[in-house]
Short mmCIF file of C-alpha atoms in Angstrom, two decimals:
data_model
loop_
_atom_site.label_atom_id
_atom_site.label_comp_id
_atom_site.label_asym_id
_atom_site.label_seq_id
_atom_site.Cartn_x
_atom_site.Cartn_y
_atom_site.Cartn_z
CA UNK Y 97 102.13 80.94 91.66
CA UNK Y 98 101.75 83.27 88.45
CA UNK Y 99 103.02 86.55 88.31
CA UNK Y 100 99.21 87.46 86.76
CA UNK Y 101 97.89 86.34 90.02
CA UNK Y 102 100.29 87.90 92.58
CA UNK Y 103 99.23 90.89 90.92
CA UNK Y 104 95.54 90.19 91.21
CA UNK Y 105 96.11 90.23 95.27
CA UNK Y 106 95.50 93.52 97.26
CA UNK Y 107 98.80 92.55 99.59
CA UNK Y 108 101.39 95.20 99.33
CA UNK Y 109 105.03 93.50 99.80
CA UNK Y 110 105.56 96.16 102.62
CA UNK Y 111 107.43 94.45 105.52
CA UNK Y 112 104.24 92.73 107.14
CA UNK Y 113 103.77 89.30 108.03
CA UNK Y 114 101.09 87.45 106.34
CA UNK Y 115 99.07 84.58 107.04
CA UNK Y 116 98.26 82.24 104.01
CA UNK Y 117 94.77 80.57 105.12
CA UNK Y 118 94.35 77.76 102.51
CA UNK Y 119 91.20 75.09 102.46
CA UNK Y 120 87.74 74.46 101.65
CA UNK Y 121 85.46 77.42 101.58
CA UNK Y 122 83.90 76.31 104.64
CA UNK Y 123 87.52 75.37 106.27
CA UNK Y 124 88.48 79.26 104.86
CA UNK Y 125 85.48 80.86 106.47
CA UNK Y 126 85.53 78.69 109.61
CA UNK Y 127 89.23 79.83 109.95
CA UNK Y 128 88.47 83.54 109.38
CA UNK Y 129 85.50 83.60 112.13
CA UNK Y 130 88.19 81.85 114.47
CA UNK Y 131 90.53 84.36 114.09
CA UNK Y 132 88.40 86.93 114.25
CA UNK Y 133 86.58 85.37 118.02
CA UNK Y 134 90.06 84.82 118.87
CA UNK Y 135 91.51 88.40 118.51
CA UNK Y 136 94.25 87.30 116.15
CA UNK Y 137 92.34 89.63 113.62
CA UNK Y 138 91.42 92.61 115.35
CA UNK Y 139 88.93 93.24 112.14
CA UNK Y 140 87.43 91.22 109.05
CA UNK Y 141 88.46 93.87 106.39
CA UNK Y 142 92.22 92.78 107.01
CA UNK Y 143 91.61 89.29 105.36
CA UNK Y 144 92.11 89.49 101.30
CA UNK Y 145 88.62 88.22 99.18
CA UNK Y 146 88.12 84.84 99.17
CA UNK Y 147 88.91 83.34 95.71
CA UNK Y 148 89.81 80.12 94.34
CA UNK Y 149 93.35 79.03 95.13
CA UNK Y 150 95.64 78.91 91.62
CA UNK Y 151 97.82 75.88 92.69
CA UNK Y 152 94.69 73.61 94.12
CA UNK Y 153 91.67 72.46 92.19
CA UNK Y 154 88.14 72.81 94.30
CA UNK Y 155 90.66 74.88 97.55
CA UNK Y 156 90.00 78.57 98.42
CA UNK Y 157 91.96 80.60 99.76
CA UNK Y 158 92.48 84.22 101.86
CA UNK Y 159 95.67 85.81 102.90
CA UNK Y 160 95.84 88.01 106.86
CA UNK Y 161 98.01 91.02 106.61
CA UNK Y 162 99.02 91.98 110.09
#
């Protein structure tokens, strides 16, 4: 991953865990609403913007801060 892009992400490197969630838009969103039903994400606004994933052609990708 570029330094231009870890810069680009609203994730401060504060000691909390992440979750990567990398797929197709659908498989990202899909993921996402799971989490969400599931109570692993106690709100949407903790997942990062869904944008295009630097390292995979046609993936997206999000990123859970807990």
């Amino acid at each position: 991953m570029t330094t231009e892009f870890n810069e680009l992400l609203p994730v401060q490197s504060a000691d909390k865990s992440q979750i990567w969630i990398i797929g197709t838009r659908e498989q990202v969103l899909h993921t996402i609403n799971e989490f969400y039903v599931k109570r692993i994400a106690t709100d949407r606004v903790k997942f990062t913007p869904i944008v295009p994933a630097p390292f995979a052609a046609g993936k997206y990708m999000t990123v859970l801060e807990r």
